[in-house]
XYZ file of C-alpha atoms in Angstrom:
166
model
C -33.179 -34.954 -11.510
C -31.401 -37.897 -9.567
C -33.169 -39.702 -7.253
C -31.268 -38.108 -4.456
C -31.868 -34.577 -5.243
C -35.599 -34.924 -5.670
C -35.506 -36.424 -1.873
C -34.162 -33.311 -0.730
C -36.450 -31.111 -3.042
C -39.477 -32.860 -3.283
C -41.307 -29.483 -4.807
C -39.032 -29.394 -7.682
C -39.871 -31.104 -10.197
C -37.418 -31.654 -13.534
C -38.533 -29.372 -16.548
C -39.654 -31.570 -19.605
C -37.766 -32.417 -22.450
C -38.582 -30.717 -25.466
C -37.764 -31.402 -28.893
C -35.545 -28.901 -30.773
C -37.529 -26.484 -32.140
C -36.785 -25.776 -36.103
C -35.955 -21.809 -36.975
C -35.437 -22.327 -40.598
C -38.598 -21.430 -42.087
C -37.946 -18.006 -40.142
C -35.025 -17.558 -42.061
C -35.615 -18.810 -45.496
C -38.972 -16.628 -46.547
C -39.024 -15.894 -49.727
C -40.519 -12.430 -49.455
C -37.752 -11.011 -46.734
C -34.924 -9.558 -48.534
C -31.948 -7.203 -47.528
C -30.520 -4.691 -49.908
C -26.576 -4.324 -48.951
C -24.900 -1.334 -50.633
C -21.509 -0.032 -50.636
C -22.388 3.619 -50.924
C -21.621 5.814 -48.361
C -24.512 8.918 -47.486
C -22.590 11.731 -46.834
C -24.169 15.351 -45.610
C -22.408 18.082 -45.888
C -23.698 18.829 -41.851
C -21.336 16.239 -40.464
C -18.200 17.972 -41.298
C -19.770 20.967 -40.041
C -20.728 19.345 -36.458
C -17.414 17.732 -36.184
C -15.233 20.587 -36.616
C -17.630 22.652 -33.956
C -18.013 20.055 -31.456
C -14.052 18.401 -32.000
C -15.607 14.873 -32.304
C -15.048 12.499 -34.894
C -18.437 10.256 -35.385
C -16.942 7.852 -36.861
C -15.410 6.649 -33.420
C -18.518 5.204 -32.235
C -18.877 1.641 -32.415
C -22.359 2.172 -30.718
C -21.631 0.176 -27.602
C -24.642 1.706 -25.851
C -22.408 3.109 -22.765
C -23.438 6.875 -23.408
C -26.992 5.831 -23.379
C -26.885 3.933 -20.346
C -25.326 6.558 -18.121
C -27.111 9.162 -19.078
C -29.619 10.963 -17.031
C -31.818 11.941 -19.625
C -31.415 9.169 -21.665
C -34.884 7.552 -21.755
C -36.286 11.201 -22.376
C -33.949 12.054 -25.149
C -35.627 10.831 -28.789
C -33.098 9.825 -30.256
C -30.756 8.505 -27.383
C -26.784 9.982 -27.360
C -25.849 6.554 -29.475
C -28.869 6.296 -31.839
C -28.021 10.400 -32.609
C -24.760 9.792 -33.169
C -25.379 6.852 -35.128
C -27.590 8.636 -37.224
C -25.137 10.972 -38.068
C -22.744 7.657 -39.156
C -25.363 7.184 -41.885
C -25.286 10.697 -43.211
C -28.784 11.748 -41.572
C -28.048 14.890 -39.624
C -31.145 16.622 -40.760
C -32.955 14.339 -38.513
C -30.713 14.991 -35.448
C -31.100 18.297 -35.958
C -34.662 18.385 -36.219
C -35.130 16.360 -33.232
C -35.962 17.463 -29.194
C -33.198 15.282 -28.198
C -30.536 17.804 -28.791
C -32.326 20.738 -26.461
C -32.886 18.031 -23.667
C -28.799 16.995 -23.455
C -28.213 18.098 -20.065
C -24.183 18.681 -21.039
C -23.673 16.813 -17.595
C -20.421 14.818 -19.868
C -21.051 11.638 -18.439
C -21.738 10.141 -22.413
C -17.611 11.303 -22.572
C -16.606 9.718 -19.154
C -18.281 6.417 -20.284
C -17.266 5.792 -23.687
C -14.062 3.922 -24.145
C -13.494 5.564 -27.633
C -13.593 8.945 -25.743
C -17.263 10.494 -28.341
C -18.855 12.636 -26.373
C -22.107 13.465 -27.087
C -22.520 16.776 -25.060
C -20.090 18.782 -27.573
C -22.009 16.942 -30.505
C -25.152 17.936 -28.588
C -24.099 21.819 -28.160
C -22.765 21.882 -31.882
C -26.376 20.665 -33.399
C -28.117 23.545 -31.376
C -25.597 25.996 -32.543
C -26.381 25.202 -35.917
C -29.695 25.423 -35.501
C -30.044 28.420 -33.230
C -27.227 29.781 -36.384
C -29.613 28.787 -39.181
C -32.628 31.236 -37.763
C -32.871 34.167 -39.747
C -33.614 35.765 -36.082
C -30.147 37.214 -36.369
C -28.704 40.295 -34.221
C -27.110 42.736 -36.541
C -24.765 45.280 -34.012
C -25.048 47.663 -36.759
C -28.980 47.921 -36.424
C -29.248 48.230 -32.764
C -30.190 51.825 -31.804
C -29.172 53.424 -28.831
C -32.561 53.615 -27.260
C -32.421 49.780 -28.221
C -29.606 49.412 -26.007
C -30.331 51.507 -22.837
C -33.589 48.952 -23.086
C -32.120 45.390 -23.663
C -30.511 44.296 -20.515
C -26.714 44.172 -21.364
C -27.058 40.021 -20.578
C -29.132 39.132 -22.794
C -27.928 41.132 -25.572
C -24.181 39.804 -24.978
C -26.091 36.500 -25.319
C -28.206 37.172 -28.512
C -24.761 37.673 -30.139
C -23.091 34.505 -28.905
C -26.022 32.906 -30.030
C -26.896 34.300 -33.143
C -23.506 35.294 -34.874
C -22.195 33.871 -37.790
């Protein structure tokens, strides 16, 4: 600090040198190792979100802007960009295993945010389909008596069908 600046802030006093600190014995152990391979995971889910949700994953360059304005975000396990990025690296069983899909609010501020236009509300609604499809809880019209259906409000059953149809 100059001689005039510590006159007019005699509190402050000048941080002390240090010497540079040396990082290379961080980055040159022997037993840390990366494996780098060229193969690419594929699962046969992907295809099968993209075409029902209209996104391509592969979009994403996980900028984090889905993440940060969603509501639900720091509830969601895994966050909109770690899900989608998950599916990048061919792991939609885990996605689709997850709470995080049943907590997207579908509010589409992921898809107002991201500049590569991903929106993780459709990806969102086409995991749960899949799931909800992959129950063997299915509605078969044929099977439904007609006692059945003077007792099943009409609502619900219109939605047992929308949900549980192939």
């Amino acid at each position: 600090m100059l001689s005039s600046e510590a006159s007019r802030w005699p509190n402050v006093r000048q941080a002390p040198t240090q010497p540079p600190v040396c990082l290379t014995h961080c980055f040159a152990h022997p037993k840390i190792s990366v494996q780098v391979s060229s193969h690419v995971t594929e699962d046969p889910r992907l295809g099968q979100i993209e075409e029902l949700s209209g996104q391509t994953v592969a979009d994403c360059y996980q900028c984090g802007c889905c993440t940060a304005g969603c509501p639900i975000g720091t509830a969601m396990d895994p966050p909109p960009s770690k899900a989608i990025r998950l599916l990048q690296l061919g792991r939609a069983g885990e996605l689709l295993a997850s709470e995080g899909i049943w907590l997207c609010a579908s509010c589409l501020v992921c898809g107002t945010r991201c500049p590569r236009g991903v929106d993780y509300a459709r990806i969102a609604e086409a995991c749960r389909a899949i799931v909800l499809r992959g129950r063997h809880s299915r509605v078969d019209p044929d099977t439904v008596t007609e006692p059945d259906l003077e007792e099943i409000p009409q609502q619900a059953f219109m939605a047992s069908f929308r949900k549980f149809s192939v």
